[in-house]
Amino acid sequence: MSSIPRSTRRRVLKALGVGGTAALAGCTAPSNQEATEVSTTDRATPQEPSMNPATETDVDRIAADPTDIPDPIDRDEPTTHEVELTTKELVAEVEPGVTYTYMAFEDQIPGPMIRVRRGDTVEMTVTNEEGNSMPHNIDLHAVRGPGGGAEASMVAPGETETFRFEATYPGSFTYHCAVPNLDMHISSGMFGLILVEPKDGLPEVDHEFYFGQHELYTTGETGEEGHHDFDMEAMAAEEPTYVLMNGEKYAITPDGYGSPSIDVGDTARVYFVSGGPNLMSSYHPIGSVWDKVWQQGSIAGEPNRFVETTPVPPGSTAITTLHAEVPGPIKLVDHALSRVARKGFMAVIMREGDEQTDVFDPEP
């Protein structure tokens, strides 16, 4: 925990740009402003990418590994989880030759999946990495508390805050940064998923995967080489340059970082979070259907069965299952298909195994 008094920290945060719109994060800005104003507007001032060559990257990859998620919970009693997240501002490639300064929880998009059980307690610690230019925080939709924890976790660069909450209801839920200009922060990558398993757990499956969608608003055209700056006007008009799965164009595909695979006969559960900040996703698996869909992650109720396309609003989630009957790719897309063909959105799960010609025969 920071040793700086909360009142002093809030004055610093206001100087960094946390002002009147802080009500979105459940925060109240102080009237006594002792620190010097530092504008964050310059960071979002559009410039032509041709004036800004592609920048040296801080990480080779910003796209989260869809298989890197916590194991299912196998216990009967509640426990306490100590969850630590560091907010980072990182230059990475959206696609080869195109760089952007992302904001992220840890160094991945979506942020790390958090997995707890109903009745568990979570001690959430948020650190704003020293050297960052902006304040950050976290709003978890699994929290019953002011701003989902946003006010308690507001941190200036170099500072740390901790709060505690009980996971009182099951489901999968979005978490995201919720400072003023929260739409910019979410668009830049600051969102993820927290899963609260029911007390009796989830049905066993062979595989689990984790994906996240968001749109990115930049000064350049899709594919235009250079360093793209954030474009506030494009965001206000809801006209994104990119619509992305896991933060990069076609990242989780055979031509990207590779695709996870399942064998014919296997079952898989797929966790999906839509950060937004603006667009509804029409989430569809090309080459299959969702065997089960818990819309908005509502695992307390019965799932829908054999769903072709399920809507996922921004700031929401879905839990879906599928199984592999035949070999070949399952392409996870937003069925607003220009986002796939023009804006960079797609991931692939590969099915491996022998042909099952009784189900599908490509050469009868």
mmCIF file of N, CA and C in Angstrom, residues 1 7 23 27 52 159 188 266 283 316 318 349:
data_model
loop_
_atom_site.group_PDB
_atom_site.id
_atom_site.type_symbol
_atom_site.label_atom_id
_atom_site.label_comp_id
_atom_site.label_asym_id
_atom_site.label_seq_id
_atom_site.Cartn_x
_atom_site.Cartn_y
_atom_site.Cartn_z
ATOM 1 N N MET A 1 0.837 -1.205 0.000
ATOM 2 C CA MET A 1 0.000 0.000 0.000
ATOM 3 C C MET A 1 0.872 1.255 0.000
ATOM 4 N N SER A 7 -5.599 11.897 0.291
ATOM 5 C CA SER A 7 -5.947 13.229 -0.195
ATOM 6 C C SER A 7 -4.857 13.784 -1.098
ATOM 7 N N ALA A 23 -16.984 10.833 -12.061
ATOM 8 C CA ALA A 23 -18.168 10.144 -11.560
ATOM 9 C C ALA A 23 -18.344 8.788 -12.231
ATOM 10 N N CYS A 27 -15.578 8.300 -8.484
ATOM 11 C CA CYS A 27 -14.602 9.122 -7.783
ATOM 12 C C CYS A 27 -15.086 10.557 -7.669
ATOM 13 N N ASN A 52 5.221 9.962 -38.464
ATOM 14 C CA ASN A 52 5.709 9.205 -37.324
ATOM 15 C C ASN A 52 6.081 7.803 -37.775
ATOM 16 N N GLU A 159 2.468 4.254 -8.112
ATOM 17 C CA GLU A 159 1.747 4.009 -6.862
ATOM 18 C C GLU A 159 0.990 2.683 -6.904
ATOM 19 N N SER A 188 -7.664 1.072 -25.879
ATOM 20 C CA SER A 188 -6.220 0.837 -25.973
ATOM 21 C C SER A 188 -5.791 -0.475 -25.333
ATOM 22 N N ASP A 266 -12.884 -34.177 -28.882
ATOM 23 C CA ASP A 266 -12.669 -33.347 -27.694
ATOM 24 C C ASP A 266 -13.762 -32.303 -27.537
ATOM 25 N N TYR A 283 -20.824 -12.851 -32.265
ATOM 26 C CA TYR A 283 -19.777 -13.844 -32.035
ATOM 27 C C TYR A 283 -20.192 -15.190 -32.633
ATOM 28 N N SER A 316 -19.283 -6.853 -21.708
ATOM 29 C CA SER A 316 -19.947 -8.080 -21.311
ATOM 30 C C SER A 316 -19.107 -9.273 -21.766
ATOM 31 N N ALA A 318 -19.230 -13.882 -22.668
ATOM 32 C CA ALA A 318 -19.992 -15.078 -22.999
ATOM 33 C C ALA A 318 -19.156 -16.291 -22.628
ATOM 34 N N ILE A 349 -9.285 -21.881 -33.935
ATOM 35 C CA ILE A 349 -9.035 -23.102 -33.171
ATOM 36 C C ILE A 349 -8.960 -24.247 -34.176
#
